Amino acid sequence: MAVAASQSAPASSLWEALLSEYARGAGCLVELSAPLHAGAQLSAAVDWLKAAQSDRSWVAWIQGEQSSFYPPDLAAAGVDLERLLVARLPESGRAREEDAHARLKAAEILVRSGAWPLIVVDLEGMTPRSLAWQGRLQRLLERHRTTLLVLRRAAAEEASLGPFVALRLELRRAETQETPMGFSWQVLRHKRPSFPLSFAPHFEARNAPAELCLPWHPSLPKEGEALETKASAPPALALFREGLGGGR
């Protein structure tokens, strides 16, 4: 349930404080939920990527091969593509439970390397039924000081991914007359009492379109590949490719 809005700080300050606390090496699972459209989720996720890259760290994004995700838009928004691994995994079509676990398995492989302060996994509308993966991943996240950010199409009324979610936010596109582009966010779960956070809705203005969601260009990398860059990929990339080839 939402409580009265906090007047202690503007929404942008709260958002920046939240990113500072969670976006880089927090050792926990974070869920960004959106009821229908992915635009607000992607806009918010870009902020998490930039926060994690503030010290030039590598970050990773895991998705299905049919996901609409366009890295040049991320570059225009300030994400360093030279330090972004994008993995596009094959999709089975009907076995969505299997697809969800494949993406989470890919995330686990990256977490085990200890090279990534932030890993984003786009589950779209999928919700894994088994919770066994959460306990295993939570231990790895804590050990390697990694934040796992899961994007999920789900309304606030729906259950979260599970008991190990440390922070759950609901995101929606939001427009005002003064700021026609932006998104609203609301805390649905927060398990860190040492970090005070209001449960009231907040609005984040944007000077760029809220929807970073364009067709994937065929020249961009496919599953298990990194973007071609001048920077050398970390050893985790070889481990990631080997793990993908080894089955689930």
Tab-separated table of C-alpha atoms in Angstrom:
chain	number	residue	atom	x	y	z
A	1	MET	CA	0.000	0.000	0.000
A	2	ALA	CA	1.242	3.499	-0.807
A	3	VAL	CA	1.779	5.907	2.029
A	4	ALA	CA	1.851	9.681	2.054
A	5	ALA	CA	4.480	11.225	-0.183
A	6	SER	CA	7.707	12.291	1.456
A	7	GLN	CA	8.448	16.006	1.169
A	8	SER	CA	12.054	15.705	2.316
A	9	ALA	CA	13.623	15.555	-1.159
A	10	PRO	CA	12.598	15.941	-4.824
A	11	ALA	CA	12.017	12.764	-6.789
A	12	SER	CA	15.220	13.148	-8.799
A	13	SER	CA	17.272	13.255	-5.587
A	14	LEU	CA	15.515	10.131	-4.313
A	15	TRP	CA	16.095	8.359	-7.610
A	16	GLU	CA	19.780	9.266	-7.581
A	17	ALA	CA	20.096	8.114	-3.979
A	18	LEU	CA	18.423	4.819	-4.855
A	19	LEU	CA	20.823	4.300	-7.780
A	20	SER	CA	23.785	5.091	-5.548
A	21	GLU	CA	22.619	2.488	-3.031
A	22	TYR	CA	21.603	-0.336	-5.377
A	23	ALA	CA	22.929	0.040	-8.929
A	24	ARG	CA	26.546	-0.970	-8.432
A	25	GLY	CA	27.663	-4.021	-6.485
A	26	ALA	CA	24.819	-4.098	-3.949
A	27	GLY	CA	24.829	-7.889	-3.725
A	28	CYS	CA	21.086	-8.269	-4.185
A	29	LEU	CA	18.186	-8.947	-6.542
A	30	VAL	CA	16.161	-5.958	-7.783
A	31	GLU	CA	12.900	-6.227	-9.750
A	32	LEU	CA	11.613	-3.485	-12.065
A	33	SER	CA	7.971	-4.211	-12.887
A	34	ALA	CA	5.863	-2.533	-15.541
A	35	PRO	CA	2.230	-3.468	-16.211
A	36	LEU	CA	2.258	-3.362	-19.998
A	37	HIS	CA	4.755	-1.354	-22.024
A	38	ALA	CA	8.521	-1.690	-21.762
A	39	GLY	CA	9.330	1.970	-22.484
A	40	ALA	CA	9.445	3.165	-18.870
A	41	GLN	CA	11.406	0.068	-17.839
A	42	LEU	CA	14.050	0.653	-20.484
A	43	SER	CA	14.362	4.332	-19.607
A	44	ALA	CA	14.856	3.473	-15.939
A	45	ALA	CA	17.277	0.645	-16.745
A	46	VAL	CA	19.442	3.081	-18.704
A	47	ASP	CA	19.905	5.095	-15.509
A	48	TRP	CA	20.999	1.921	-13.690
A	49	LEU	CA	23.510	1.121	-16.440
A	50	LYS	CA	25.001	4.616	-16.324
A	51	ALA	CA	25.239	4.544	-12.530
A	52	ALA	CA	27.025	1.184	-12.613
A	53	GLN	CA	29.422	2.468	-15.284
A	54	SER	CA	30.338	5.579	-13.312
A	55	ASP	CA	33.736	4.035	-12.506
A	56	ARG	CA	34.096	2.565	-16.056
A	57	SER	CA	32.960	-0.887	-14.960
A	58	TRP	CA	31.603	-3.453	-17.398
A	59	VAL	CA	27.863	-4.172	-17.285
A	60	ALA	CA	25.765	-6.855	-18.977
A	61	TRP	CA	22.290	-7.075	-20.517
A	62	ILE	CA	20.660	-10.485	-21.137
A	63	GLN	CA	17.540	-10.865	-23.279
A	64	GLY	CA	15.795	-13.076	-25.820
A	65	GLU	CA	16.607	-12.939	-29.504
A	66	GLN	CA	13.229	-11.367	-30.293
A	67	SER	CA	13.526	-8.564	-27.741
A	68	SER	CA	13.309	-5.038	-29.099
A	69	PHE	CA	16.495	-3.417	-27.837
A	70	TYR	CA	18.640	-0.935	-29.759
A	71	PRO	CA	22.118	-0.175	-28.331
A	72	PRO	CA	22.618	3.069	-30.351
A	73	ASP	CA	19.707	4.538	-28.367
A	74	LEU	CA	21.536	3.607	-25.179
A	75	ALA	CA	24.688	5.296	-26.454
A	76	ALA	CA	22.703	8.460	-27.181
A	77	ALA	CA	21.384	8.331	-23.606
A	78	GLY	CA	24.912	8.144	-22.171
A	79	VAL	CA	25.616	4.408	-21.823
A	80	ASP	CA	29.203	3.384	-22.676
A	81	LEU	CA	28.770	0.662	-25.312
A	82	GLU	CA	32.457	-0.197	-25.097
A	83	ARG	CA	31.751	-1.613	-21.631
A	84	LEU	CA	28.390	-3.239	-22.277
A	85	LEU	CA	27.917	-6.938	-23.012
A	86	VAL	CA	24.628	-7.710	-24.777
A	87	ALA	CA	23.612	-11.386	-24.850
A	88	ARG	CA	20.660	-12.433	-27.000
A	89	LEU	CA	19.618	-15.988	-26.177
A	90	PRO	CA	17.616	-18.316	-28.435
A	91	GLU	CA	13.925	-18.611	-27.628
A	92	SER	CA	12.056	-21.915	-27.663
A	93	GLY	CA	8.714	-20.295	-28.499
A	94	ARG	CA	6.291	-22.320	-26.397
A	95	ALA	CA	8.492	-23.246	-23.420
A	96	ARG	CA	8.612	-19.823	-21.807
A	97	GLU	CA	9.496	-21.298	-18.414
A	98	GLU	CA	12.554	-22.838	-20.047
A	99	ASP	CA	13.446	-19.521	-21.706
A	100	ALA	CA	13.246	-17.692	-18.385
A	101	HIS	CA	15.564	-20.154	-16.670
A	102	ALA	CA	18.010	-19.985	-19.592
A	103	ARG	CA	18.352	-16.231	-19.107
A	104	LEU	CA	18.781	-16.621	-15.362
A	105	LYS	CA	21.379	-19.352	-15.928
A	106	ALA	CA	23.285	-16.981	-18.207
A	107	ALA	CA	23.177	-14.354	-15.453
A	108	GLU	CA	24.486	-16.899	-12.935
A	109	ILE	CA	27.465	-17.672	-15.188
A	110	LEU	CA	28.349	-13.988	-15.334
A	111	VAL	CA	27.882	-13.473	-11.599
A	112	ARG	CA	30.266	-16.354	-10.840
A	113	SER	CA	33.050	-14.542	-12.713
A	114	GLY	CA	32.910	-11.624	-10.272
A	115	ALA	CA	33.531	-9.149	-13.107
A	116	TRP	CA	30.164	-7.407	-13.309
A	117	PRO	CA	28.779	-4.906	-10.749
A	118	LEU	CA	25.417	-4.865	-12.590
A	119	ILE	CA	23.683	-7.474	-14.728
A	120	VAL	CA	20.295	-6.755	-16.315
A	121	VAL	CA	17.991	-9.649	-17.263
A	122	ASP	CA	14.870	-8.944	-19.309
A	123	LEU	CA	12.318	-11.628	-18.471
A	124	GLU	CA	9.537	-9.818	-20.341
A	125	GLY	CA	6.261	-11.434	-19.260
A	126	MET	CA	7.814	-14.635	-17.931
A	127	THR	CA	7.809	-15.677	-14.265
A	128	PRO	CA	9.834	-18.760	-13.303
A	129	ARG	CA	7.713	-21.071	-11.139
A	130	SER	CA	10.620	-22.621	-9.266
A	131	LEU	CA	12.308	-20.490	-6.597
A	132	ALA	CA	15.426	-22.660	-6.286
A	133	TRP	CA	17.416	-20.321	-8.538
A	134	GLN	CA	16.896	-17.367	-6.199
A	135	GLY	CA	18.642	-18.789	-3.156
A	136	ARG	CA	21.593	-19.963	-5.222
A	137	LEU	CA	21.884	-16.649	-7.048
A	138	GLN	CA	21.473	-14.601	-3.883
A	139	ARG	CA	24.495	-16.273	-2.312
A	140	LEU	CA	26.536	-15.571	-5.444
A	141	LEU	CA	25.360	-11.959	-5.636
A	142	GLU	CA	26.469	-11.358	-2.056
A	143	ARG	CA	29.791	-13.123	-2.544
A	144	HIS	CA	30.695	-11.234	-5.730
A	145	ARG	CA	28.987	-7.943	-4.834
A	146	THR	CA	26.787	-7.892	-7.928
A	147	THR	CA	23.384	-6.309	-8.474
A	148	LEU	CA	20.987	-8.400	-10.580
A	149	LEU	CA	18.341	-6.140	-12.116
A	150	VAL	CA	15.376	-8.103	-13.487
A	151	LEU	CA	12.910	-6.435	-15.873
A	152	ARG	CA	9.458	-7.976	-15.750
A	153	ARG	CA	6.048	-7.212	-17.276
A	154	ALA	CA	3.801	-7.397	-14.231
A	155	ALA	CA	1.285	-5.156	-12.506
A	156	ALA	CA	1.754	-4.019	-8.921
A	157	GLU	CA	-1.037	-6.364	-7.797
A	158	GLU	CA	0.860	-9.426	-9.048
A	159	ALA	CA	3.266	-11.264	-6.786
A	160	SER	CA	6.964	-10.462	-6.958
A	161	LEU	CA	9.545	-12.899	-8.309
A	162	GLY	CA	10.063	-14.304	-4.833
A	163	PRO	CA	11.273	-13.798	-1.267
A	164	PHE	CA	14.852	-12.889	-2.191
A	165	VAL	CA	13.863	-9.696	-4.040
A	166	ALA	CA	15.433	-6.896	-1.986
A	167	LEU	CA	13.843	-4.033	-3.917
A	168	ARG	CA	10.824	-4.017	-6.219
A	169	LEU	CA	9.720	-0.942	-8.161
A	170	GLU	CA	6.714	-0.388	-10.393
A	171	LEU	CA	7.384	1.841	-13.405
A	172	ARG	CA	4.940	3.627	-15.678
A	173	ARG	CA	5.205	6.145	-18.466
A	174	ALA	CA	4.289	9.572	-17.151
A	175	GLU	CA	3.678	12.902	-18.830
A	176	THR	CA	2.990	16.402	-17.591
A	177	GLN	CA	2.438	19.643	-19.466
A	178	GLU	CA	5.871	20.912	-18.417
A	179	THR	CA	7.718	17.637	-18.998
A	180	PRO	CA	6.017	15.596	-21.736
A	181	MET	CA	8.511	12.744	-21.426
A	182	GLY	CA	9.339	10.777	-18.298
A	183	PHE	CA	8.294	7.939	-16.042
A	184	SER	CA	6.832	7.447	-12.602
A	185	TRP	CA	8.161	4.941	-10.098
A	186	GLN	CA	6.813	3.517	-6.889
A	187	VAL	CA	8.420	1.253	-4.309
A	188	LEU	CA	6.503	-2.014	-3.851
A	189	ARG	CA	9.086	-3.782	-1.691
A	190	HIS	CA	12.128	-2.530	0.181
A	191	LYS	CA	14.131	-4.729	2.545
A	192	ARG	CA	16.927	-2.394	3.629
A	193	PRO	CA	15.777	-0.469	6.708
A	194	SER	CA	19.140	1.292	6.887
A	195	PHE	CA	18.280	3.068	3.622
A	196	PRO	CA	15.064	5.105	4.131
A	197	LEU	CA	12.834	5.176	1.071
A	198	SER	CA	9.318	6.526	0.629
A	199	PHE	CA	6.613	4.210	-0.713
A	200	ALA	CA	4.838	7.101	-2.471
A	201	PRO	CA	4.800	7.505	-6.280
A	202	HIS	CA	7.539	9.707	-7.762
A	203	PHE	CA	7.993	11.287	-11.183
A	204	GLU	CA	11.225	11.429	-13.192
A	205	ALA	CA	11.391	13.959	-16.030
A	206	ARG	CA	13.365	13.121	-19.150
A	207	ASN	CA	14.707	15.305	-21.955
A	208	ALA	CA	14.733	12.318	-24.303
A	209	PRO	CA	11.911	10.000	-25.333
A	210	ALA	CA	10.909	7.583	-22.617
A	211	GLU	CA	10.790	4.694	-25.071
A	212	LEU	CA	14.215	3.265	-25.880
A	213	CYS	CA	12.639	0.473	-27.872
A	214	LEU	CA	13.446	0.130	-31.579
A	215	PRO	CA	13.960	-2.906	-33.849
A	216	TRP	CA	17.267	-4.720	-33.482
A	217	HIS	CA	19.618	-4.003	-36.394
A	218	PRO	CA	20.837	-7.204	-38.101
A	219	SER	CA	24.462	-6.032	-38.018
A	220	LEU	CA	24.487	-5.947	-34.222
A	221	PRO	CA	25.755	-8.981	-32.236
A	222	LYS	CA	23.678	-12.071	-31.594
A	223	GLU	CA	23.563	-14.453	-28.670
A	224	GLY	CA	26.673	-14.701	-26.525
A	225	GLU	CA	28.516	-11.977	-28.438
A	226	ALA	CA	29.870	-8.690	-27.118
A	227	LEU	CA	29.583	-5.401	-28.965
A	228	GLU	CA	32.669	-4.810	-31.098
A	229	THR	CA	34.732	-2.235	-29.255
A	230	LYS	CA	38.256	-0.940	-28.785
A	231	ALA	CA	38.260	-2.117	-25.169
A	232	SER	CA	39.251	-5.679	-24.361
A	233	ALA	CA	36.462	-7.882	-23.062
A	234	PRO	CA	36.961	-9.177	-19.507
A	235	PRO	CA	37.730	-12.870	-18.901
A	236	ALA	CA	34.082	-13.317	-17.932
A	237	LEU	CA	33.079	-13.158	-21.596
A	238	ALA	CA	34.957	-16.370	-22.438
A	239	LEU	CA	33.419	-18.035	-19.382
A	240	PHE	CA	29.988	-16.833	-20.457
A	241	ARG	CA	30.322	-18.280	-23.964
A	242	GLU	CA	31.623	-21.569	-22.585
A	243	GLY	CA	28.744	-21.765	-20.138
A	244	LEU	CA	26.136	-21.120	-22.806
A	245	GLY	CA	27.564	-23.947	-24.848
A	246	GLY	CA	27.451	-26.306	-21.910
A	247	GLY	CA	23.701	-26.527	-21.599
A	248	ARG	CA	21.457	-25.525	-18.739
